[in-house]
Amino acid sequence: MFKKVFTAAGLATVLVWVVSAQSDLKSVVDKSMKAMGVENVKTLTISGEGGDGAVGQPYSPFSDRWRWTANKNWVRSVDFDAKAWRDVRDRSEGESANQCGGAGTTCPAPSQNGAVAVTTANNFSNQIQFAMLPLGFLKMALEKNATVSKEKKFTVLSFPMENGTAYKTNVKGFINDQGLVERVETMIDNGMLGDIKWDVTFSNYKDFGGVKFPTSIVQRQGGPKILEMAVTDVKANQPVDMTPPAGRGGRGGPGGAAKGGDGKGKGAPPEFAGGGAGKGKGGPGGPGGGGRGAPAAIESEDLGGGFWLVTGGYGAVVANFKDYIIVIEGPSGDMRADQIISEAKRLVPGKPIKYVINTHMHFDHSQGLRDFVAEGATIITNQGNKGYFERALATPHTLVPDNLQKKNPKPKIKVEYVGDMKKITDGEHEIDLYKVMNSTHNSAMLMAYLPKQKILIEADEFNVLNPTPTAPVANPNQYQINLLANIERLKLDVDRIIPIHLPNPATRKVSLQELKFSAGKS
Ligand SMILES: [Zn+2]
């Protein structure tokens, strides 16, 4: 396969290599298909169980899985000619009790039996998903005219892929000496983590009526698992139905980090889904930012005493301390962080932004932190995140360079930690930071209290209900019950709550009574 051809002319050598690689590709793919018994396979019906994860929304920053949804009675039917697949599965909470994570409004998340989603490999991420099946990979390698090389015991097929106009990457698949595809990997951009590896490992191949198929499929994105399936049965060439489910496509896969907050206010796009997004809405990402439709104007509300609320997306609070500015929350990404930073500088000219306070590590609440780092800011977060941001925010962002990548490709991330409580004051201004105890949303959650203004700033523990309750609600959400318990435990005198996911209109005053009603209390 890889005869080295030595000639006097370098050009001739190159030509020989190209021709040789093309014939190699066909023979490698043929051999692999034969080894797996899939030469004549048009469809596969794969049964098993497992789960999938919502990127950027884990309960703990150090979890080995993204925020997990369990899939039982999972049947994935793949039509390889149509490059489409249908998932039918019973979906339920995949995290432990009272430790759910984000990307949902309740803990535990509601179960859904027989959830149906049909996905077509019509965009970048779904094409990668298709390539993350052994036969899907071989078909794409042929179609994309993959190059062939050798890495240790593996024959490696590699082809380029474009994510729209955003960036180019490569997809690589590793075929072992028995002709079985063992691994497929690529590098993708994640707004928070930068260049991350998305890979799938196929192991414990078994013979299912002549077709060899892995009984273990594990996909990881940026480290944690994003999809896992223990395969119990595979049938080839069964009829498969790619009719989209009725309505909005059932519940799609879980969303990734929410992309809202720059005024788009939508959830995560379906291409972030781990287990194949449904048609239509995609998964429930984090709640969107302020506005829907056109980006809201960047405005700020004077909270008094040198504090302002910045609206027009995810909320942030600017504090004018004696020698510097403190900003509470660096959400969404460069676009929103740029808006908050320029508004802070307009409100408080001539002072540096020394600190940015982070409520929790969910990506929609921390994806703007790198932009604050580019401004020289130190991050303040709960000690439960110790070591996380130093590593997560220092990663290269070469596929889609952000402000920090352009300014300082090897940044040192400065982080200060808060335990259960920390008071920050210059004698005149004061911010009290408290850990939210027993949060079911995130293991290291901070809320900020401004004692002079009697304002509590919190993220995701209370996103206002619609309509606004005027009496105790039935079946209150655990998030709200727990936030109220924290406020009562600390005996905080709260006149107003500012949820980082701002109400509508953004400057509407959310009272403690509104939280009480939302928590089912009078
Ligand atoms: Zn969250």
Coordinates of N, CA, C and O and ligand atoms in Angstrom, one line a residue, residues 56-58 101-104 286-287 359-365 441-442 445 459-461 463 479 501, ligand 1:
G56 N -21.6 22.2 28.4 CA -21.5 23.5 29.1 C -22.5 23.6 30.2 O -22.6 24.7 30.8
Q57 N -23.3 22.6 30.5 CA -24.4 22.7 31.6 C -24.2 21.6 32.7 O -25.3 21.2 33.2
P58 N -23.0 21.2 33.0 CA -23.0 20.1 34.0 C -23.3 20.6 35.4 O -23.1 21.8 35.7
G101 N -27.9 20.0 37.2 CA -27.2 20.8 36.2 C -28.2 21.7 35.5 O -29.4 21.7 35.8
G102 N -27.7 22.3 34.4 CA -28.6 23.3 33.7 C -29.3 22.7 32.6 O -29.6 21.5 32.6
A103 N -29.7 23.5 31.6 CA -30.4 23.1 30.4 C -31.7 22.4 30.7 O -32.1 21.4 30.2
G104 N -32.4 23.0 31.7 CA -33.7 22.5 32.0 C -34.3 23.4 33.1 O -33.5 24.1 33.7
G286 N -29.7 26.7 27.6 CA -30.0 27.6 28.7 C -31.0 28.6 28.2 O -31.2 28.7 27.0
P287 N -31.6 29.3 29.1 CA -32.6 30.3 28.7 C -31.9 31.3 27.8 O -30.7 31.6 28.1
T359 N -21.1 34.0 38.5 CA -22.1 33.2 39.3 C -21.8 31.7 39.3 O -21.8 31.1 40.3
H360 N -21.6 31.2 38.1 CA -21.3 29.7 38.0 C -20.8 29.5 36.6 O -20.8 30.3 35.7
M361 N -20.2 28.2 36.4 CA -19.4 27.9 35.2 C -20.2 27.6 34.0 O -19.6 27.3 33.0
H362 N -21.5 27.5 34.1 CA -22.3 27.1 32.9 C -21.9 28.1 31.8 O -21.8 29.3 32.0
F363 N -21.7 27.5 30.6 CA -21.0 28.3 29.6 C -21.8 29.6 29.2 O -21.2 30.6 28.8
D364 N -23.1 29.6 29.3 CA -23.8 30.8 28.9 C -23.6 31.9 29.9 O -23.8 33.1 29.7
H365 N -23.1 31.5 31.1 CA -22.8 32.5 32.2 C -21.3 32.8 32.3 O -20.9 33.7 33.0
H441 N -28.8 23.1 40.8 CA -28.4 23.6 39.4 C -26.9 23.5 39.1 O -26.5 23.1 38.0
N442 N -26.1 23.9 40.1 CA -24.7 23.8 39.9 C -24.0 23.7 41.3 O -24.4 24.3 42.2
M445 N -22.2 27.6 43.0 CA -23.0 28.7 42.6 C -22.9 29.9 43.6 O -23.0 29.7 44.8
A459 N -28.3 33.9 39.4 CA -28.4 33.3 38.1 C -29.0 31.9 38.2 O -28.6 31.1 39.0
D460 N -30.0 31.7 37.4 CA -30.6 30.4 37.1 C -31.3 29.8 38.3 O -32.0 28.7 38.2
E461 N -31.2 30.3 39.5 CA -31.9 29.8 40.7 C -33.3 30.3 40.7 O -34.2 29.7 41.3
N463 N -35.5 32.1 37.5 CA -35.8 32.8 36.3 C -37.3 33.1 36.4 O -38.1 32.2 36.5
Y479 N -35.6 24.9 42.4 CA -34.7 26.0 42.3 C -35.1 27.2 43.1 O -34.4 27.8 43.9
H501 N -30.8 36.3 34.0 CA -31.8 36.2 32.9 C -32.9 37.2 33.2 O -33.8 36.9 33.9
Ligands
ZN1 ZN -26.8 27.6 34.8

